[in-house]
PDB file of C-alpha atoms in Angstrom:
ATOM      1  CA  MET A   1      22.143   1.441 -27.478  1.00  0.00           C
ATOM      2  CA  LEU A   2      20.322   3.811 -24.304  1.00  0.00           C
ATOM      3  CA  SER A   3      16.995   1.016 -23.481  1.00  0.00           C
ATOM      4  CA  ARG A   4      14.417   3.492 -23.672  1.00  0.00           C
ATOM      5  CA  THR A   5      15.606   3.069 -26.996  1.00  0.00           C
ATOM      6  CA  ALA A   6      16.235  -0.139 -27.477  1.00  0.00           C
ATOM      7  CA  ASP A   7      12.109   0.613 -25.773  1.00  0.00           C
ATOM      8  CA  SER A   8      10.800   2.656 -27.876  1.00  0.00           C
ATOM      9  CA  LEU A   9      12.144   0.805 -31.373  1.00  0.00           C
ATOM     10  CA  TYR A  10      10.634  -2.607 -29.867  1.00  0.00           C
ATOM     11  CA  TRP A  11       7.358  -1.379 -29.354  1.00  0.00           C
ATOM     12  CA  THR A  12       6.672   0.711 -32.533  1.00  0.00           C
ATOM     13  CA  GLY A  13       7.365  -2.892 -34.096  1.00  0.00           C
ATOM     14  CA  ARG A  14       4.827  -4.917 -32.234  1.00  0.00           C
ATOM     15  CA  TYR A  15       1.646  -1.676 -32.386  1.00  0.00           C
ATOM     16  CA  MET A  16       2.202  -1.592 -35.565  1.00  0.00           C
ATOM     17  CA  GLU A  17       1.610  -5.492 -35.962  1.00  0.00           C
ATOM     18  CA  ARG A  18      -0.619  -5.406 -33.650  1.00  0.00           C
ATOM     19  CA  ALA A  19      -3.190  -3.345 -35.414  1.00  0.00           C
ATOM     20  CA  ASP A  20      -2.518  -4.575 -38.838  1.00  0.00           C
ATOM     21  CA  PHE A  21      -3.725  -8.036 -36.783  1.00  0.00           C
ATOM     22  CA  LEU A  22      -6.228  -5.962 -35.215  1.00  0.00           C
ATOM     23  CA  ALA A  23      -7.139  -5.301 -38.915  1.00  0.00           C
ATOM     24  CA  ARG A  24      -7.520  -8.804 -39.498  1.00  0.00           C
ATOM     25  CA  ILE A  25      -9.523 -10.144 -37.082  1.00  0.00           C
ATOM     26  CA  LEU A  26     -12.202  -7.250 -37.492  1.00  0.00           C
ATOM     27  CA  GLU A  27     -11.906  -8.269 -41.296  1.00  0.00           C
ATOM     28  CA  ALA A  28     -12.440 -11.785 -40.586  1.00  0.00           C
ATOM     29  CA  ALA A  29     -15.854 -10.967 -38.124  1.00  0.00           C
ATOM     30  CA  ILE A  30     -17.134  -9.423 -40.768  1.00  0.00           C
ATOM     31  CA  ARG A  31     -16.781 -12.511 -43.157  1.00  0.00           C
ATOM     32  CA  LEU A  32     -18.088 -14.884 -40.903  1.00  0.00           C
ATOM     33  CA  ALA A  33     -20.772 -13.536 -39.306  1.00  0.00           C
ATOM     34  CA  ALA A  34     -22.363 -13.052 -43.397  1.00  0.00           C
ATOM     35  CA  LEU A  35     -21.873 -16.524 -43.226  1.00  0.00           C
ATOM     36  CA  PRO A  36     -25.266 -18.865 -43.955  1.00  0.00           C
ATOM     37  CA  ALA A  37     -25.575 -20.561 -40.877  1.00  0.00           C
ATOM     38  CA  ARG A  38     -27.996 -19.866 -37.132  1.00  0.00           C
ATOM     39  CA  ASP A  39     -29.510 -17.160 -36.158  1.00  0.00           C
ATOM     40  CA  ASP A  40     -26.452 -15.899 -33.715  1.00  0.00           C
ATOM     41  CA  ALA A  41     -23.766 -17.417 -36.371  1.00  0.00           C
ATOM     42  CA  ALA A  42     -23.667 -12.711 -36.395  1.00  0.00           C
ATOM     43  CA  VAL A  43     -23.362 -12.589 -32.384  1.00  0.00           C
ATOM     44  CA  THR A  44     -20.888 -16.038 -32.802  1.00  0.00           C
ATOM     45  CA  ALA A  45     -18.358 -14.621 -34.382  1.00  0.00           C
ATOM     46  CA  TRP A  46     -18.840 -11.055 -33.568  1.00  0.00           C
ATOM     47  CA  ALA A  47     -17.500 -12.103 -29.939  1.00  0.00           C
ATOM     48  CA  SER A  48     -15.073 -14.303 -30.899  1.00  0.00           C
ATOM     49  CA  ALA A  49     -13.232 -11.481 -32.017  1.00  0.00           C
ATOM     50  CA  ILE A  50     -13.136 -10.434 -28.708  1.00  0.00           C
ATOM     51  CA  ALA A  51     -11.871 -13.013 -27.438  1.00  0.00           C
ATOM     52  CA  SER A  52      -9.249 -14.024 -29.589  1.00  0.00           C
ATOM     53  CA  SER A  53      -7.928 -10.317 -29.123  1.00  0.00           C
ATOM     54  CA  GLY A  54      -7.833 -11.167 -25.436  1.00  0.00           C
ATOM     55  CA  VAL A  55      -9.519  -8.083 -24.818  1.00  0.00           C
ATOM     56  CA  LYS A  56     -12.299  -9.483 -22.990  1.00  0.00           C
ATOM     57  CA  ALA A  57     -12.161  -8.120 -19.939  1.00  0.00           C
ATOM     58  CA  ALA A  58     -12.417  -4.665 -20.876  1.00  0.00           C
ATOM     59  CA  PHE A  59     -14.852  -5.715 -23.231  1.00  0.00           C
ATOM     60  CA  ASP A  60     -17.212  -6.370 -20.731  1.00  0.00           C
ATOM     61  CA  ALA A  61     -16.202  -4.192 -18.357  1.00  0.00           C
ATOM     62  CA  GLY A  62     -18.107  -1.703 -20.587  1.00  0.00           C
ATOM     63  CA  GLY A  63     -21.087  -3.484 -19.945  1.00  0.00           C
ATOM     64  CA  ARG A  64     -21.455  -4.189 -23.679  1.00  0.00           C
ATOM     65  CA  THR A  65     -22.807  -6.987 -24.981  1.00  0.00           C
ATOM     66  CA  PRO A  66     -21.460  -8.354 -29.078  1.00  0.00           C
ATOM     67  CA  SER A  67     -22.535  -7.164 -32.054  1.00  0.00           C
ATOM     68  CA  GLU A  68     -20.979  -5.387 -34.914  1.00  0.00           C
ATOM     69  CA  THR A  69     -21.561  -2.110 -34.358  1.00  0.00           C
ATOM     70  CA  SER A  70     -20.200  -2.358 -30.387  1.00  0.00           C
ATOM     71  CA  VAL A  71     -16.752  -4.821 -31.436  1.00  0.00           C
ATOM     72  CA  ARG A  72     -16.033  -2.551 -33.824  1.00  0.00           C
ATOM     73  CA  ASP A  73     -15.908  -0.057 -32.419  1.00  0.00           C
ATOM     74  CA  PHE A  74     -14.379  -1.415 -29.587  1.00  0.00           C
ATOM     75  CA  LEU A  75     -11.442  -2.978 -31.592  1.00  0.00           C
ATOM     76  CA  ALA A  76     -10.717  -0.170 -33.905  1.00  0.00           C
ATOM     77  CA  PHE A  77     -11.345   2.762 -31.968  1.00  0.00           C
ATOM     78  CA  GLY A  78     -12.377   2.522 -28.173  1.00  0.00           C
ATOM     79  CA  SER A  79     -11.312   5.193 -26.376  1.00  0.00           C
ATOM     80  CA  ASP A  80     -10.923   2.323 -22.544  1.00  0.00           C
ATOM     81  CA  ASN A  81      -8.401   0.194 -24.682  1.00  0.00           C
ATOM     82  CA  PRO A  82      -5.854   1.268 -25.269  1.00  0.00           C
ATOM     83  CA  THR A  83      -4.968  -1.684 -27.616  1.00  0.00           C
ATOM     84  CA  SER A  84      -7.414  -0.295 -30.612  1.00  0.00           C
ATOM     85  CA  ILE A  85      -6.642  -0.281 -33.947  1.00  0.00           C
ATOM     86  CA  LYS A  86      -5.937   4.345 -33.265  1.00  0.00           C
ATOM     87  CA  ALA A  87      -4.514   3.863 -30.404  1.00  0.00           C
ATOM     88  CA  CYS A  88      -2.014   1.592 -31.114  1.00  0.00           C
ATOM     89  CA  ILE A  89      -1.162   3.707 -33.996  1.00  0.00           C
ATOM     90  CA  THR A  90      -0.788   6.316 -32.726  1.00  0.00           C
ATOM     91  CA  ARG A  91       1.814   4.952 -30.081  1.00  0.00           C
ATOM     92  CA  ALA A  92       3.635   4.036 -32.534  1.00  0.00           C
ATOM     93  CA  ARG A  93       3.848   7.239 -33.945  1.00  0.00           C
ATOM     94  CA  THR A  94       4.679   8.660 -29.928  1.00  0.00           C
ATOM     95  CA  ASN A  95       7.354   5.655 -30.127  1.00  0.00           C
ATOM     96  CA  ALA A  96       7.740   6.009 -33.688  1.00  0.00           C
ATOM     97  CA  ARG A  97       8.919  10.147 -32.870  1.00  0.00           C
ATOM     98  CA  SER A  98      11.280  10.182 -29.448  1.00  0.00           C
ATOM     99  CA  VAL A  99      14.326   8.335 -32.048  1.00  0.00           C
ATOM    100  CA  ARG A 100      13.397   9.727 -35.091  1.00  0.00           C
ATOM    101  CA  THR A 101      17.039  10.181 -36.016  1.00  0.00           C
ATOM    102  CA  ALA A 102      17.927   6.431 -35.076  1.00  0.00           C
ATOM    103  CA  LEU A 103      14.853   5.787 -38.445  1.00  0.00           C
ATOM    104  CA  THR A 104      15.738   6.593 -42.508  1.00  0.00           C
ATOM    105  CA  ILE A 105      13.448   9.651 -43.316  1.00  0.00           C
ATOM    106  CA  GLU A 106      11.133   6.513 -45.932  1.00  0.00           C
ATOM    107  CA  LEU A 107      10.379   4.410 -42.485  1.00  0.00           C
ATOM    108  CA  TRP A 108       9.251   7.413 -40.083  1.00  0.00           C
ATOM    109  CA  GLU A 109       7.511   8.900 -43.568  1.00  0.00           C
ATOM    110  CA  ALA A 110       5.557   5.536 -44.037  1.00  0.00           C
ATOM    111  CA  ILE A 111       4.568   5.379 -40.084  1.00  0.00           C
ATOM    112  CA  ASN A 112       3.932   9.445 -39.850  1.00  0.00           C
ATOM    113  CA  GLY A 113       1.251   8.982 -42.832  1.00  0.00           C
ATOM    114  CA  ALA A 114      -0.366   6.009 -41.141  1.00  0.00           C
ATOM    115  CA  TRP A 115      -1.651   8.605 -38.267  1.00  0.00           C
ATOM    116  CA  ASN A 116      -2.195  11.242 -40.497  1.00  0.00           C
ATOM    117  CA  GLY A 117      -4.781   8.665 -43.227  1.00  0.00           C
ATOM    118  CA  LEU A 118      -6.044   8.202 -39.761  1.00  0.00           C
ATOM    119  CA  ASN A 119      -6.999  11.446 -38.614  1.00  0.00           C
ATOM    120  CA  GLU A 120      -8.020  12.169 -42.024  1.00  0.00           C
ATOM    121  CA  ILE A 121     -10.133   8.826 -42.458  1.00  0.00           C
ATOM    122  CA  GLY A 122     -12.330   9.316 -38.687  1.00  0.00           C
ATOM    123  CA  GLU A 123     -14.461   6.861 -37.263  1.00  0.00           C
ATOM    124  CA  PRO A 124     -16.571   4.943 -40.216  1.00  0.00           C
ATOM    125  CA  SER A 125     -19.876   3.640 -38.853  1.00  0.00           C
ATOM    126  CA  ARG A 126     -20.918   2.369 -42.280  1.00  0.00           C
ATOM    127  CA  ARG A 127     -19.265  -1.343 -42.438  1.00  0.00           C
ATOM    128  CA  ASP A 128     -18.140  -0.566 -46.311  1.00  0.00           C
ATOM    129  CA  ASP A 129     -16.006   2.554 -45.114  1.00  0.00           C
ATOM    130  CA  PHE A 130     -15.180   0.411 -42.365  1.00  0.00           C
ATOM    131  CA  VAL A 131     -13.763  -2.241 -45.777  1.00  0.00           C
ATOM    132  CA  HIS A 132     -12.195   0.259 -47.129  1.00  0.00           C
ATOM    133  CA  PHE A 133     -10.062   1.769 -42.995  1.00  0.00           C
ATOM    134  CA  LEU A 134      -9.216  -2.160 -42.762  1.00  0.00           C
ATOM    135  CA  ASP A 135      -7.171  -2.511 -46.348  1.00  0.00           C
ATOM    136  CA  PHE A 136      -5.667   0.915 -45.119  1.00  0.00           C
ATOM    137  CA  VAL A 137      -4.432  -0.239 -41.662  1.00  0.00           C
ATOM    138  CA  LYS A 138      -3.093  -2.944 -43.570  1.00  0.00           C
ATOM    139  CA  ALA A 139      -1.465  -1.453 -46.438  1.00  0.00           C
ATOM    140  CA  SER A 140       0.367   0.957 -43.415  1.00  0.00           C
ATOM    141  CA  ALA A 141       1.395  -1.816 -41.947  1.00  0.00           C
ATOM    142  CA  LEU A 142       2.640  -3.545 -44.997  1.00  0.00           C
ATOM    143  CA  ALA A 143       4.394   0.310 -46.410  1.00  0.00           C
ATOM    144  CA  ILE A 144       6.123   0.309 -42.936  1.00  0.00           C
ATOM    145  CA  GLU A 145       7.372  -3.256 -43.280  1.00  0.00           C
ATOM    146  CA  GLY A 146       8.751  -2.449 -46.547  1.00  0.00           C
ATOM    147  CA  ALA A 147      10.420   0.545 -45.230  1.00  0.00           C
ATOM    148  CA  THR A 148      12.126  -0.863 -42.823  1.00  0.00           C
ATOM    149  CA  SER A 149      13.666  -3.915 -44.460  1.00  0.00           C
ATOM    150  CA  ARG A 150      14.513  -1.740 -47.330  1.00  0.00           C
ATOM    151  CA  THR A 151      15.840   1.372 -46.280  1.00  0.00           C
ATOM    152  CA  MET A 152      17.364   0.683 -42.415  1.00  0.00           C
ATOM    153  CA  LEU A 153      20.865  -0.133 -42.235  1.00  0.00           C
ATOM    154  CA  ARG A 154      21.003  -4.010 -40.022  1.00  0.00           C
ATOM    155  CA  ASN A 155      22.420  -3.038 -36.497  1.00  0.00           C
ATOM    156  CA  ASP A 156      20.723  -2.739 -33.006  1.00  0.00           C
ATOM    157  CA  ALA A 157      17.462  -0.472 -33.741  1.00  0.00           C
ATOM    158  CA  TYR A 158      17.135  -2.506 -36.986  1.00  0.00           C
ATOM    159  CA  TRP A 159      17.016  -6.205 -34.849  1.00  0.00           C
ATOM    160  CA  PHE A 160      15.017  -5.093 -31.855  1.00  0.00           C
ATOM    161  CA  LEU A 161      12.474  -3.236 -34.516  1.00  0.00           C
ATOM    162  CA  ARG A 162      12.008  -6.432 -36.393  1.00  0.00           C
ATOM    163  CA  LEU A 163      12.261  -8.682 -32.549  1.00  0.00           C
ATOM    164  CA  GLY A 164       9.249  -6.747 -32.194  1.00  0.00           C
ATOM    165  CA  MET A 165       7.454  -7.312 -35.607  1.00  0.00           C
ATOM    166  CA  ALA A 166       8.146 -10.872 -34.383  1.00  0.00           C
ATOM    167  CA  ILE A 167       7.433 -11.840 -31.186  1.00  0.00           C
ATOM    168  CA  GLU A 168       3.462  -9.457 -32.122  1.00  0.00           C
ATOM    169  CA  ARG A 169       3.616 -11.514 -35.241  1.00  0.00           C
ATOM    170  CA  ALA A 170       3.465 -14.943 -33.190  1.00  0.00           C
ATOM    171  CA  ASP A 171       1.017 -13.516 -30.558  1.00  0.00           C
ATOM    172  CA  ASN A 172      -1.596 -12.693 -33.391  1.00  0.00           C
ATOM    173  CA  THR A 173      -1.092 -15.984 -35.531  1.00  0.00           C
ATOM    174  CA  ALA A 174      -2.127 -17.396 -32.597  1.00  0.00           C
ATOM    175  CA  ARG A 175      -4.581 -15.150 -31.771  1.00  0.00           C
ATOM    176  CA  LEU A 176      -6.120 -15.608 -35.637  1.00  0.00           C
ATOM    177  CA  LEU A 177      -5.587 -19.632 -35.166  1.00  0.00           C
ATOM    178  CA  ASP A 178      -7.540 -20.127 -32.317  1.00  0.00           C
ATOM    179  CA  VAL A 179     -11.215 -17.737 -33.680  1.00  0.00           C
ATOM    180  CA  LYS A 180     -12.038 -21.844 -34.768  1.00  0.00           C
ATOM    181  CA  TYR A 181     -11.771 -23.040 -31.390  1.00  0.00           C
ATOM    182  CA  HIS A 182     -14.423 -19.860 -30.619  1.00  0.00           C
ATOM    183  CA  LEU A 183     -16.604 -20.423 -33.544  1.00  0.00           C
ATOM    184  CA  LEU A 184     -18.970 -23.589 -32.291  1.00  0.00           C
ATOM    185  CA  LEU A 185     -20.866 -25.727 -35.439  1.00  0.00           C
ATOM    186  CA  PRO A 186     -23.878 -25.530 -34.941  1.00  0.00           C
ATOM    187  CA  PRO A 187     -25.895 -28.366 -34.196  1.00  0.00           C
ATOM    188  CA  GLY A 188     -26.894 -30.270 -37.623  1.00  0.00           C
ATOM    189  CA  GLU A 189     -23.942 -29.385 -38.938  1.00  0.00           C
ATOM    190  CA  ARG A 190     -20.586 -31.529 -39.544  1.00  0.00           C
ATOM    191  CA  VAL A 191     -17.536 -30.909 -39.189  1.00  0.00           C
ATOM    192  CA  GLY A 192     -15.291 -31.159 -42.730  1.00  0.00           C
ATOM    193  CA  GLY A 193     -18.825 -29.799 -43.945  1.00  0.00           C
ATOM    194  CA  GLN A 194     -19.565 -26.918 -45.909  1.00  0.00           C
ATOM    195  CA  LEU A 195     -19.363 -24.456 -42.640  1.00  0.00           C
ATOM    196  CA  ASP A 196     -16.891 -25.874 -40.893  1.00  0.00           C
ATOM    197  CA  TYR A 197     -14.564 -25.238 -44.386  1.00  0.00           C
ATOM    198  CA  PHE A 198     -16.101 -21.544 -45.455  1.00  0.00           C
ATOM    199  CA  GLN A 199     -15.198 -20.889 -41.902  1.00  0.00           C
ATOM    200  CA  TRP A 200     -10.784 -22.195 -42.314  1.00  0.00           C
ATOM    201  CA  THR A 201     -10.897 -21.358 -45.812  1.00  0.00           C
ATOM    202  CA  THR A 202     -11.666 -17.209 -43.823  1.00  0.00           C
ATOM    203  CA  LEU A 203      -8.871 -17.678 -41.244  1.00  0.00           C
ATOM    204  CA  LEU A 204      -6.450 -18.881 -44.216  1.00  0.00           C
ATOM    205  CA  ARG A 205      -7.710 -14.983 -45.681  1.00  0.00           C
ATOM    206  CA  GLU A 206      -7.422 -13.170 -43.233  1.00  0.00           C
ATOM    207  CA  VAL A 207      -3.715 -14.881 -42.407  1.00  0.00           C
ATOM    208  CA  SER A 208      -3.042 -13.815 -46.706  1.00  0.00           C
ATOM    209  CA  ALA A 209      -2.199 -17.863 -46.686  1.00  0.00           C
ATOM    210  CA  LEU A 210      -5.044 -19.345 -49.246  1.00  0.00           C
ATOM    211  CA  THR A 211      -2.287 -19.300 -51.877  1.00  0.00           C
ATOM    212  CA  ALA A 212       0.059 -20.774 -49.926  1.00  0.00           C
ATOM    213  CA  TYR A 213      -1.760 -23.208 -48.450  1.00  0.00           C
ATOM    214  CA  ARG A 214      -3.232 -24.643 -52.470  1.00  0.00           C
ATOM    215  CA  TRP A 215       0.423 -24.688 -52.928  1.00  0.00           C
ATOM    216  CA  VAL A 216       1.542 -26.618 -50.412  1.00  0.00           C
ATOM    217  CA  TYR A 217      -0.901 -29.112 -50.187  1.00  0.00           C
ATOM    218  CA  ARG A 218      -3.225 -29.138 -53.328  1.00  0.00           C
ATOM    219  CA  GLU A 219      -6.243 -30.345 -51.856  1.00  0.00           C
ATOM    220  CA  SER A 220      -9.097 -28.641 -50.767  1.00  0.00           C
ATOM    221  CA  VAL A 221      -9.431 -27.027 -46.741  1.00  0.00           C
ATOM    222  CA  ARG A 222      -8.833 -28.740 -44.052  1.00  0.00           C
ATOM    223  CA  PRO A 223      -8.070 -28.876 -40.447  1.00  0.00           C
ATOM    224  CA  TRP A 224      -4.947 -30.410 -39.481  1.00  0.00           C
ATOM    225  CA  LEU A 225      -3.124 -29.149 -42.543  1.00  0.00           C
ATOM    226  CA  VAL A 226      -4.248 -25.337 -41.988  1.00  0.00           C
ATOM    227  CA  ALA A 227      -2.996 -25.888 -38.765  1.00  0.00           C
ATOM    228  CA  ASP A 228       0.027 -27.113 -40.200  1.00  0.00           C
ATOM    229  CA  LEU A 229       0.791 -24.907 -42.200  1.00  0.00           C
ATOM    230  CA  LEU A 230       0.273 -21.974 -39.917  1.00  0.00           C
ATOM    231  CA  VAL A 231       2.053 -23.803 -36.924  1.00  0.00           C
ATOM    232  CA  LEU A 232       4.274 -25.658 -37.947  1.00  0.00           C
ATOM    233  CA  ASN A 233       5.574 -24.736 -41.615  1.00  0.00           C
ATOM    234  CA  ARG A 234       8.491 -22.872 -41.824  1.00  0.00           C
ATOM    235  CA  GLN A 235       8.095 -21.128 -45.030  1.00  0.00           C
ATOM    236  CA  MET A 236       4.892 -19.675 -44.076  1.00  0.00           C
ATOM    237  CA  PRO A 237       5.501 -15.641 -43.047  1.00  0.00           C
ATOM    238  CA  ARG A 238       2.802 -16.029 -40.716  1.00  0.00           C
ATOM    239  CA  SER A 239       3.455 -19.226 -39.042  1.00  0.00           C
ATOM    240  CA  LEU A 240       4.894 -19.731 -35.147  1.00  0.00           C
ATOM    241  CA  ALA A 241       7.014 -22.303 -35.875  1.00  0.00           C
ATOM    242  CA  SER A 242       8.748 -19.484 -38.985  1.00  0.00           C
ATOM    243  CA  CYS A 243       7.822 -16.112 -36.768  1.00  0.00           C
ATOM    244  CA  GLN A 244       9.693 -18.142 -34.225  1.00  0.00           C
ATOM    245  CA  GLY A 245      13.220 -18.796 -36.204  1.00  0.00           C
ATOM    246  CA  MET A 246      12.677 -14.973 -37.697  1.00  0.00           C
ATOM    247  CA  ILE A 247      12.790 -14.534 -33.156  1.00  0.00           C
ATOM    248  CA  VAL A 248      15.885 -16.284 -32.582  1.00  0.00           C
ATOM    249  CA  THR A 249      18.147 -14.862 -35.722  1.00  0.00           C
ATOM    250  CA  TYR A 250      16.993 -11.477 -34.503  1.00  0.00           C
ATOM    251  CA  LEU A 251      17.936 -12.441 -30.624  1.00  0.00           C
ATOM    252  CA  GLU A 252      21.040 -14.066 -31.994  1.00  0.00           C
ATOM    253  CA  ARG A 253      22.437 -10.820 -34.806  1.00  0.00           C
ATOM    254  CA  LEU A 254      22.215  -8.791 -31.206  1.00  0.00           C
ATOM    255  CA  ALA A 255      24.099 -10.948 -28.454  1.00  0.00           C
ATOM    256  CA  THR A 256      26.761 -10.389 -31.250  1.00  0.00           C
ATOM    257  CA  ASP A 257      26.331  -7.151 -31.761  1.00  0.00           C
ATOM    258  CA  TYR A 258      26.763  -6.572 -27.870  1.00  0.00           C
ATOM    259  CA  GLY A 259      28.807  -9.468 -27.382  1.00  0.00           C
ATOM    260  CA  ARG A 260      27.081 -11.939 -25.111  1.00  0.00           C
ATOM    261  CA  ARG A 261      23.795 -14.463 -24.504  1.00  0.00           C
ATOM    262  CA  GLY A 262      21.323 -13.994 -21.809  1.00  0.00           C
ATOM    263  CA  PRO A 263      18.499 -15.087 -21.149  1.00  0.00           C
ATOM    264  CA  ALA A 264      16.061 -14.751 -23.740  1.00  0.00           C
ATOM    265  CA  GLN A 265      18.205 -15.319 -25.945  1.00  0.00           C
ATOM    266  CA  ARG A 266      18.019 -19.617 -24.334  1.00  0.00           C
ATOM    267  CA  LEU A 267      14.367 -18.815 -24.114  1.00  0.00           C
ATOM    268  CA  ALA A 268      13.647 -18.686 -27.719  1.00  0.00           C
ATOM    269  CA  SER A 269      16.594 -21.598 -28.950  1.00  0.00           C
ATOM    270  CA  GLY A 270      14.840 -24.124 -26.908  1.00  0.00           C
ATOM    271  CA  ARG A 271      10.704 -23.202 -28.679  1.00  0.00           C
ATOM    272  CA  LEU A 272      12.838 -23.491 -32.047  1.00  0.00           C
ATOM    273  CA  ALA A 273      13.773 -27.252 -30.814  1.00  0.00           C
ATOM    274  CA  ARG A 274      10.912 -27.702 -29.269  1.00  0.00           C
ATOM    275  CA  PHE A 275       9.159 -26.498 -32.741  1.00  0.00           C
ATOM    276  CA  ASN A 276      11.306 -28.956 -34.791  1.00  0.00           C
ATOM    277  CA  GLU A 277      10.622 -32.050 -32.568  1.00  0.00           C
ATOM    278  CA  ALA A 278       6.524 -30.647 -33.434  1.00  0.00           C
ATOM    279  CA  ARG A 279       4.094 -33.628 -35.355  1.00  0.00           C
ATOM    280  CA  ILE A 280       0.094 -31.741 -35.770  1.00  0.00           C
ATOM    281  CA  GLU A 281      -1.096 -34.778 -35.320  1.00  0.00           C
ATOM    282  CA  ASN A 282       0.589 -34.676 -31.423  1.00  0.00           C
ATOM    283  CA  ILE A 283      -0.768 -31.369 -31.260  1.00  0.00           C
ATOM    284  CA  PHE A 284      -4.602 -32.299 -32.780  1.00  0.00           C
ATOM    285  CA  GLN A 285      -3.738 -35.071 -30.586  1.00  0.00           C
ATOM    286  CA  SER A 286      -3.446 -33.279 -27.357  1.00  0.00           C
ATOM    287  CA  GLY A 287      -5.801 -30.005 -28.338  1.00  0.00           C
ATOM    288  CA  LEU A 288      -5.435 -27.148 -30.929  1.00  0.00           C
ATOM    289  CA  HIS A 289      -6.902 -24.456 -28.029  1.00  0.00           C
ATOM    290  CA  GLU A 290      -5.152 -25.602 -25.158  1.00  0.00           C
ATOM    291  CA  TYR A 291      -1.401 -26.060 -27.062  1.00  0.00           C
ATOM    292  CA  ILE A 292      -2.263 -22.423 -28.881  1.00  0.00           C
ATOM    293  CA  GLN A 293      -3.249 -21.281 -25.073  1.00  0.00           C
ATOM    294  CA  ALA A 294       0.193 -22.237 -24.304  1.00  0.00           C
ATOM    295  CA  PHE A 295       1.952 -20.957 -26.967  1.00  0.00           C
ATOM    296  CA  LEU A 296       0.464 -17.536 -25.395  1.00  0.00           C
ATOM    297  CA  ASP A 297       2.429 -17.946 -22.045  1.00  0.00           C
ATOM    298  CA  GLU A 298       5.033 -18.482 -23.302  1.00  0.00           C
ATOM    299  CA  ASN A 299       5.675 -16.354 -25.931  1.00  0.00           C
ATOM    300  CA  ASN A 300       4.865 -13.451 -22.970  1.00  0.00           C
ATOM    301  CA  ALA A 301       7.543 -15.227 -21.064  1.00  0.00           C
ATOM    302  CA  LEU A 302       9.924 -14.348 -23.844  1.00  0.00           C
ATOM    303  CA  GLY A 303       8.391 -10.923 -24.263  1.00  0.00           C
ATOM    304  CA  ALA A 304       8.874 -10.130 -20.129  1.00  0.00           C
ATOM    305  CA  ALA A 305      12.772 -11.989 -21.146  1.00  0.00           C
ATOM    306  CA  ILE A 306      13.278  -9.521 -23.234  1.00  0.00           C
ATOM    307  CA  HIS A 307      11.798  -6.864 -21.378  1.00  0.00           C
ATOM    308  CA  GLU A 308      14.375  -7.540 -18.488  1.00  0.00           C
ATOM    309  CA  GLN A 309      17.343  -8.452 -20.861  1.00  0.00           C
ATOM    310  CA  TYR A 310      17.672  -4.917 -23.003  1.00  0.00           C
ATOM    311  CA  LEU A 311      15.032  -2.476 -22.185  1.00  0.00           C
ATOM    312  CA  VAL A 312      15.159  -1.085 -18.235  1.00  0.00           C
TER     313      VAL A 312
END
């Protein structure tokens, strides 16, 4: 496969996963802003969405201040935000169109349908309409993932699509979990109190993990157990450990197809080994936020290794 074809497939997977992540983080901000708390709680919720999305510098450069309107517009539709939902779906469609013959009819129609739907919906301003827009984005991501899983041959085209998705999902789960770091409890609110409980519950909802949490732990929501589910639990498909397992699988499949392993396989396997040895107690002791930041740095290094090995 040509490196530019692999690159387009890889980034198609990444861009659609990123669009789904942004929809989830905006939905979380809407829920968190509505929680009863101090007067500036809503501002904190929207600021946390910007911080956790990794676009704070670009947001601030436009002279904006965090509010529902400014954050929604920037993350969903911002013309000066190259990673907005609108930009991600458009770029996914552009990449997919350039490798149209490598995709099944069903997968192309799912991607093209997401782009067409985006243009039909426009840029809703009313909150109810905006929530429907977020639901549309999440449903489109599910349709594309379903078409990928059910119709694509298990060959290098499939592995590159899924690899891009897994790298991006790992990054996004880490960032969603880190939202809680940016949501400071107001004075008088205790860790483990009602507000803290609702914040953690909201984050579980946004990664479709609240039911899974109850099945696995069978007790009330506790921060260290939420972190355990989203970081180390291999049964949870959005957990960091599960994503890392997928990354290793897809890279090893590519190594088998192409007859050689490289730096990307070695980096991915080494990180998976560290997940197998990790304990949530140690992660919390050293700092969950610091652990997530280190994970994001490692994920970026792995993405760079994949780029150097396959995409240039």
